[in-house]
Coordinates of C-alpha atoms in Angstrom, one line a residue:
X1 CA -9.3 -15.2 -31.7
X2 CA -12.2 -14.5 -29.2
X3 CA -12.2 -18.3 -28.1
X4 CA -8.4 -18.1 -27.5
X5 CA -8.8 -15.0 -25.5
X6 CA -11.5 -16.5 -23.5
X7 CA -9.3 -19.4 -22.6
X8 CA -6.3 -17.3 -21.7
X9 CA -8.6 -15.1 -19.5
X10 CA -10.0 -18.3 -17.8
X11 CA -6.8 -19.7 -17.2
X12 CA -4.8 -16.4 -15.9
X13 CA -7.9 -15.8 -13.8
X14 CA -7.5 -19.3 -12.1
X15 CA -3.7 -19.1 -12.0
X16 CA -4.1 -15.7 -10.0
X17 CA -7.4 -16.3 -8.0
X18 CA -6.0 -17.1 -4.7
X19 CA -3.5 -14.4 -4.6
X20 CA -5.9 -11.6 -5.9
X21 CA -8.2 -12.9 -3.3
X22 CA -5.6 -12.1 -0.6
X23 CA -4.5 -8.8 -2.1
X24 CA -8.0 -7.5 -2.4
X25 CA -9.2 -8.4 1.0
X26 CA -5.9 -7.2 2.6
X27 CA -6.1 -3.9 0.7
X28 CA -9.8 -3.3 2.0
X29 CA -8.4 -3.6 5.5
X30 CA -5.7 -1.3 4.8
X31 CA -7.9 1.6 3.8
X32 CA -9.3 1.7 7.3
X33 CA -6.3 0.6 9.0
X34 CA -6.0 3.8 11.2
X35 CA -9.8 3.8 12.2
X36 CA -9.5 0.1 12.9
X37 CA -6.3 0.5 15.0
X38 CA -7.5 3.5 16.8
X39 CA -10.7 1.3 17.9
X40 CA -8.8 -1.6 19.1
X41 CA -5.8 0.1 20.9
X42 CA -7.0 3.9 21.6
X43 CA -4.6 3.8 24.5
X44 CA -1.7 3.3 22.0
X45 CA -2.7 5.2 19.0
X46 CA -4.5 8.3 20.2
X47 CA -3.5 11.4 22.0
X48 CA -4.6 12.2 25.5
X49 CA -7.5 15.2 25.4
X50 CA -6.2 18.4 24.6
X51 CA -7.5 21.9 25.2
X52 CA -7.1 25.0 22.9
X53 CA -3.9 25.9 24.9
X54 CA -2.1 22.8 24.3
X55 CA 1.0 22.8 22.2
X56 CA 3.4 20.1 20.7
X57 CA 6.5 19.3 22.7
X58 CA 9.7 20.2 20.5
X59 CA 10.7 17.5 18.4
X60 CA 14.0 17.6 19.9
X61 CA 12.6 16.9 23.5
X62 CA 10.4 14.0 21.9
X63 CA 13.3 12.2 20.4
X64 CA 15.6 12.7 23.3
X65 CA 12.8 11.2 25.5
X66 CA 12.2 8.2 23.2
X67 CA 15.9 7.2 23.3
X68 CA 16.3 7.9 26.7
X69 CA 13.4 5.5 27.6
X70 CA 14.4 2.9 25.1
X71 CA 18.1 2.8 25.1
X72 CA 18.4 -0.3 23.0
X73 CA 16.8 1.5 20.1
X74 CA 17.6 4.6 17.9
X75 CA 15.3 6.6 15.7
X76 CA 15.2 6.3 12.0
X77 CA 12.3 8.3 11.1
X78 CA 9.5 10.5 12.6
X79 CA 6.1 10.6 11.1
X80 CA 4.0 13.8 12.2
X81 CA 0.4 13.0 12.4
X82 CA -1.7 15.4 10.5
X83 CA -4.8 14.4 12.7
X84 CA -4.5 16.3 16.0
X85 CA -6.2 13.2 17.8
X86 CA -3.8 10.5 16.7
X87 CA -0.2 10.3 17.7
X88 CA 3.1 10.7 15.9
X89 CA 5.0 7.6 14.8
X90 CA 8.6 6.9 15.6
X91 CA 10.1 4.4 13.4
X92 CA 13.1 3.0 15.5
X93 CA 15.7 0.3 15.0
X94 CA 17.4 -1.9 17.6
X95 CA 21.0 -0.9 18.0
X96 CA 23.2 -3.4 16.1
X97 CA 20.3 -4.8 14.1
X98 CA 18.3 -4.1 11.2
X99 CA 14.8 -4.7 12.3
X100 CA 12.3 -1.7 12.1
X101 CA 9.8 -1.1 15.2
X102 CA 7.1 1.3 15.4
X103 CA 6.6 3.6 18.5
X104 CA 3.4 5.6 19.0
X105 CA 4.3 9.0 20.7
X106 CA 1.8 11.5 22.1
X107 CA 3.4 14.9 20.7
X108 CA 1.7 16.9 23.7
X109 CA 2.4 14.7 26.5
X110 CA 5.6 12.6 25.3
X111 CA 3.5 9.5 26.5
X112 CA 4.5 6.4 24.5
X113 CA 3.6 2.6 24.7
X114 CA 5.4 0.4 26.8
X115 CA 7.7 -0.9 24.2
X116 CA 8.3 -0.4 20.4
X117 CA 6.2 -2.7 18.5
X118 CA 7.8 -5.1 15.8
X119 CA 6.6 -3.9 12.4
X120 CA 4.6 -7.1 11.9
X121 CA 3.0 -6.7 15.3
X122 CA 1.0 -3.8 14.3
X123 CA -2.2 -4.0 12.2
X124 CA -0.8 -1.8 9.5
X125 CA 2.4 -3.6 9.3
X126 CA 1.0 -7.1 9.4
X127 CA -1.5 -6.3 6.5
X128 CA 1.2 -4.3 4.6
X129 CA 3.5 -7.2 4.5
X130 CA 0.8 -9.5 3.3
X131 CA -0.6 -7.1 0.8
X132 CA 2.8 -6.4 -0.6
X133 CA 5.0 -9.4 -0.1
X134 CA 2.9 -12.3 1.2
X135 CA 5.5 -12.3 4.0
X136 CA 8.2 -13.5 1.3
X137 CA 10.1 -10.2 1.0
X138 CA 11.4 -9.5 -2.5
X139 CA 10.3 -12.8 -3.9
X140 CA 6.7 -12.0 -2.7
X141 CA 6.9 -8.5 -4.2
X142 CA 7.5 -10.0 -7.4
X143 CA 4.8 -12.4 -7.3
X144 CA 2.4 -9.5 -6.1
X145 CA 3.7 -7.5 -9.1
X146 CA 2.9 -10.3 -11.3
X147 CA -0.5 -10.9 -10.0
X148 CA -1.1 -7.0 -10.5
X149 CA 0.0 -7.4 -14.1
X150 CA -2.3 -10.3 -14.4
X151 CA -5.3 -8.4 -12.9
X152 CA -4.6 -5.5 -15.4
X153 CA -4.8 -8.1 -18.3
X154 CA -7.9 -9.7 -16.9
X155 CA -9.5 -6.2 -16.7
X156 CA -8.5 -5.4 -20.3
X157 CA -9.7 -8.9 -21.7
X158 CA -12.8 -8.7 -19.8
X159 CA -14.0 -5.6 -21.2
X160 CA -13.4 -6.9 -24.7
X161 CA -15.1 -10.3 -23.9
X162 CA -17.9 -8.7 -22.2
X163 CA -18.3 -5.5 -24.2
X164 CA -22.1 -6.5 -25.0
X165 CA -22.8 -6.7 -21.4
X166 CA -23.0 -2.8 -21.5
X167 CA -26.1 -3.0 -23.3
X168 CA -27.7 -4.5 -20.3
X169 CA -25.5 -3.1 -17.4
X170 CA -26.2 -4.8 -14.2
X171 CA -28.7 -7.5 -15.6
X172 CA -28.5 -10.2 -13.2
X173 CA -30.8 -13.2 -13.9
X174 CA -31.6 -14.5 -10.5
X175 CA -34.0 -17.2 -11.4
X176 CA -32.1 -19.3 -13.6
X177 CA -29.1 -21.7 -13.4
X178 CA -26.2 -21.0 -11.2
X179 CA -23.8 -20.8 -14.0
X180 CA -25.7 -18.0 -15.7
X181 CA -26.1 -16.3 -12.3
X182 CA -22.4 -16.3 -11.5
X183 CA -21.9 -15.2 -15.1
X184 CA -24.0 -12.2 -14.8
X185 CA -22.5 -11.2 -11.4
X186 CA -19.2 -11.7 -12.5
X187 CA -19.7 -9.4 -15.6
X188 CA -21.4 -6.7 -13.4
X189 CA -18.7 -6.6 -10.7
X190 CA -16.0 -6.4 -13.5
X191 CA -17.8 -3.7 -15.5
X192 CA -18.5 -1.7 -12.4
X193 CA -14.9 -2.0 -10.9
X194 CA -13.1 -1.4 -14.3
X195 CA -11.8 2.1 -13.3
X196 CA -10.6 1.0 -9.7
X197 CA -9.0 -2.3 -11.1
X198 CA -6.8 0.0 -13.4
X199 CA -6.0 2.2 -10.7
X200 CA -5.2 -0.3 -8.1
X201 CA -3.5 -2.8 -10.6
X202 CA -1.2 -0.3 -12.3
X203 CA 0.0 1.5 -8.9
X204 CA 0.6 -1.8 -7.2
X205 CA 2.6 -3.3 -10.1
X206 CA 4.6 0.0 -10.6
X207 CA 5.5 0.3 -6.7
X208 CA 6.6 -3.5 -6.5
X209 CA 8.5 -3.6 -9.8
X210 CA 10.3 0.1 -9.1
X211 CA 11.1 -1.2 -5.6
X212 CA 12.5 -4.7 -6.6
X213 CA 14.5 -3.0 -9.4
X214 CA 16.0 -0.3 -7.2
X215 CA 17.1 -3.0 -4.7
X216 CA 18.8 -4.9 -7.4
X217 CA 20.7 -2.2 -8.8
X218 CA 21.6 -0.6 -5.4
X219 CA 23.0 -4.0 -4.1
X220 CA 24.9 -4.7 -7.2
X221 CA 27.1 -1.8 -6.3
X222 CA 27.4 -3.2 -2.6
X223 CA 29.7 -6.0 -1.8
X224 CA 28.4 -6.7 1.7
X225 CA 25.2 -5.2 3.4
X226 CA 26.4 -3.0 6.3
X227 CA 24.2 -2.6 9.4
X228 CA 23.6 1.3 9.8
X229 CA 24.5 3.3 13.0
X230 CA 23.0 6.5 14.2
X231 CA 24.6 9.8 13.7
X232 CA 24.9 11.1 17.2
X233 CA 25.5 14.8 17.0
X234 CA 22.3 16.5 15.6
X235 CA 21.0 17.6 19.1
X236 CA 18.7 20.5 19.0
X237 CA 19.3 21.0 15.5
X238 CA 16.3 19.1 14.6
X239 CA 13.9 21.8 15.8
X240 CA 15.3 24.2 13.0
X241 CA 14.4 21.8 10.1
X242 CA 10.9 23.1 9.7
X243 CA 12.3 26.7 9.6
X244 CA 14.9 25.9 7.0
X245 CA 12.4 23.8 5.0
X246 CA 10.1 27.0 5.2
X247 CA 13.0 29.2 3.6
X248 CA 13.2 26.7 0.6
X249 CA 9.6 26.1 0.1
X250 CA 7.5 28.9 1.7
X251 CA 4.6 27.2 3.7
X252 CA 6.1 23.9 3.5
X253 CA 4.2 21.3 5.5
X254 CA 6.7 19.0 7.1
X255 CA 5.2 15.6 7.5
X256 CA 8.0 12.9 7.8
X257 CA 11.7 13.1 8.8
X258 CA 14.4 10.4 7.8
X259 CA 17.1 10.6 10.3
X260 CA 21.0 10.8 9.8
X261 CA 23.3 7.8 10.0
X262 CA 26.9 7.7 10.7
X263 CA 27.6 7.0 6.9
X264 CA 25.1 9.5 5.8
X265 CA 24.7 12.5 8.0
X266 CA 21.7 13.9 6.3
X267 CA 18.3 14.7 7.2
X268 CA 15.6 13.8 4.5
X269 CA 12.5 15.8 4.9
X270 CA 9.2 14.8 3.1
X271 CA 6.1 17.1 3.0
X272 CA 4.1 19.1 0.8
X273 CA 4.2 22.6 -1.1
X274 CA 1.4 24.9 0.2
X275 CA -0.5 24.5 -3.2
X276 CA -1.0 20.9 -2.9
X277 CA -4.2 19.2 -4.0
X278 CA -6.1 16.4 -2.7
X279 CA -4.4 14.0 -4.9
X280 CA -1.1 14.8 -4.0
X281 CA 0.6 12.7 -1.4
X282 CA 1.9 13.9 1.9
X283 CA 5.6 13.4 0.7
X284 CA 5.8 14.8 -2.6
X285 CA 8.2 17.6 -2.0
X286 CA 11.7 16.7 -0.3
X287 CA 14.6 18.7 0.9
X288 CA 17.7 17.2 2.1
X289 CA 19.7 19.1 4.9
X290 CA 23.2 18.2 6.3
X291 CA 23.0 17.3 9.9
X292 CA 26.9 18.5 10.2
X293 CA 26.3 22.1 9.4
X294 CA 22.7 22.6 8.5
X295 CA 23.3 23.5 5.0
X296 CA 20.6 22.4 2.3
X297 CA 21.9 19.8 -0.1
X298 CA 18.9 19.2 -2.4
X299 CA 15.4 20.6 -3.0
X300 CA 12.4 19.2 -4.8
X301 CA 9.4 21.2 -5.1
X302 CA 6.6 19.1 -6.6
X303 CA 5.0 22.0 -7.9
X304 CA 8.0 22.5 -10.2
X305 CA 8.5 19.0 -11.0
X306 CA 7.6 17.3 -14.3
X307 CA 4.4 15.6 -15.1
X308 CA 5.6 12.1 -14.5
X309 CA 6.9 13.1 -11.0
X310 CA 3.2 14.5 -10.2
X311 CA 1.6 11.3 -11.7
X312 CA 3.7 9.0 -9.3
X313 CA 3.3 11.2 -6.4
X314 CA -0.6 10.7 -6.9
X315 CA -0.1 7.0 -6.8
X316 CA -0.6 6.7 -3.0
X317 CA -3.9 8.7 -2.7
X318 CA -5.1 7.0 -5.5
X319 CA -4.3 3.4 -4.5
X320 CA -5.7 3.9 -1.0
X321 CA -8.5 6.4 -1.5
X322 CA -8.0 8.7 1.5
X323 CA -8.3 11.8 -0.4
X324 CA -12.0 12.4 -0.2
X325 CA -12.5 11.2 3.3
X326 CA -15.1 8.6 4.5
X327 CA -16.8 8.4 0.9
X328 CA -13.8 7.9 -1.0
X329 CA -12.5 5.3 1.6
X330 CA -15.7 3.3 1.4
X331 CA -15.7 3.1 -2.2
X332 CA -12.0 2.1 -2.3
X333 CA -12.8 -0.5 0.5
X334 CA -15.6 -2.1 -1.8
X335 CA -13.4 -1.7 -4.9
X336 CA -10.7 -3.8 -2.8
X337 CA -13.2 -6.5 -2.6
X338 CA -13.8 -6.9 -6.3
X339 CA -11.0 -9.0 -6.9
X340 CA -12.1 -11.3 -4.4
X341 CA -15.6 -11.3 -5.8
X342 CA -14.1 -11.6 -9.3
X343 CA -11.8 -14.6 -8.2
X344 CA -14.7 -16.5 -6.7
X345 CA -17.3 -15.8 -9.4
X346 CA -14.8 -16.7 -12.2
X347 CA -13.8 -19.9 -10.6
X348 CA -17.4 -20.7 -10.2
X349 CA -18.1 -20.1 -13.8
X350 CA -15.0 -22.1 -14.8
X351 CA -16.1 -25.2 -13.0
X352 CA -19.5 -25.0 -13.9
X353 CA -18.9 -24.7 -17.4
X354 CA -16.8 -27.8 -17.2
X355 CA -19.3 -29.7 -15.3
X356 CA -21.9 -30.4 -18.2
X357 CA -19.3 -31.8 -20.3
X358 CA -18.6 -34.6 -17.9
X359 CA -22.4 -35.2 -17.5
X360 CA -22.6 -35.5 -21.4
X361 CA -19.9 -38.1 -21.3
X362 CA -21.5 -40.4 -18.9
X363 CA -24.3 -41.8 -21.2
X364 CA -21.7 -42.4 -23.8
X365 CA -19.7 -44.4 -21.4
X366 CA -22.7 -46.3 -20.5
X367 CA -23.5 -47.2 -23.9
X368 CA -19.8 -48.3 -24.6
X369 CA -19.7 -50.6 -21.4
X370 CA -23.1 -52.1 -22.5
X371 CA -22.0 -52.9 -25.9
X372 CA -18.9 -54.6 -24.7

């Protein structure tokens, strides 16, 4: 049993190695994507210096300014940045097309970049596509989900196979053969990163599988994909959304608005209830408001939701580690490197283990040639 599990662990590890290497490294970058983007492009992502008297421009004016400045685009979503130093993000789409773009907007001055950026032009967008889809859309998402499930299996089987290693935790024999060194290093990384491996593997697999399943179910009911067009008549009513939302959930923090379309004239609001904890996402409580008459169509208060909804909502902060500031981000960044380290050390262990067998075969082959 143990020998078979060891072989299965080795083969699955080799099969997943390159994919997990890419996912791990890209995930580590995504943990600090905002800090990296701000350092590389402060003129695009950061607000102008503000004094205490500075106030945000009304959202209706910001949206009108964006669509006037870029008439070939229309707004699909608006992300309010909770960090006062960083710009809001307008998610826009080219009219008559279905390609998403990102535009950073200073909410105090209305200043924007020279043009909306294609999603994959941004550091965040490029690494998200690499991390979740390998730039292969739904096929890539399925592959990433399979790799995440493989990673979970490797974590579970690794605990079983190396359970005696807990007795000598972090024992690395430096002055010995490279095979033993890589074996000790592999076990140490695997054991130390077990909690992170379960969190990252399970949440990543859940997101990709649920997204692909949703797309398959949704498209199975659609005969042809239609390009959306903007709903033109919401005007200044967008400034009333926060007030309406607060009437539904007192103290509601509005973080993202998904804009109405001609086929679906509804504002979808995503935010937090006032008692949200550090492992609650920014988008767990949702409110749907009609763009035609301002009537509330649906309210989901995460505080009153079931336990599974609360668990799923915690996946985002738990996956990226942003809930505890720099300390947890650093831990999660290092944890993201563990799949890469495990892939490399696991591969080295496998090939080092194979090498002695070949060496033992050489004298036998030589004797056979001499006897011939």
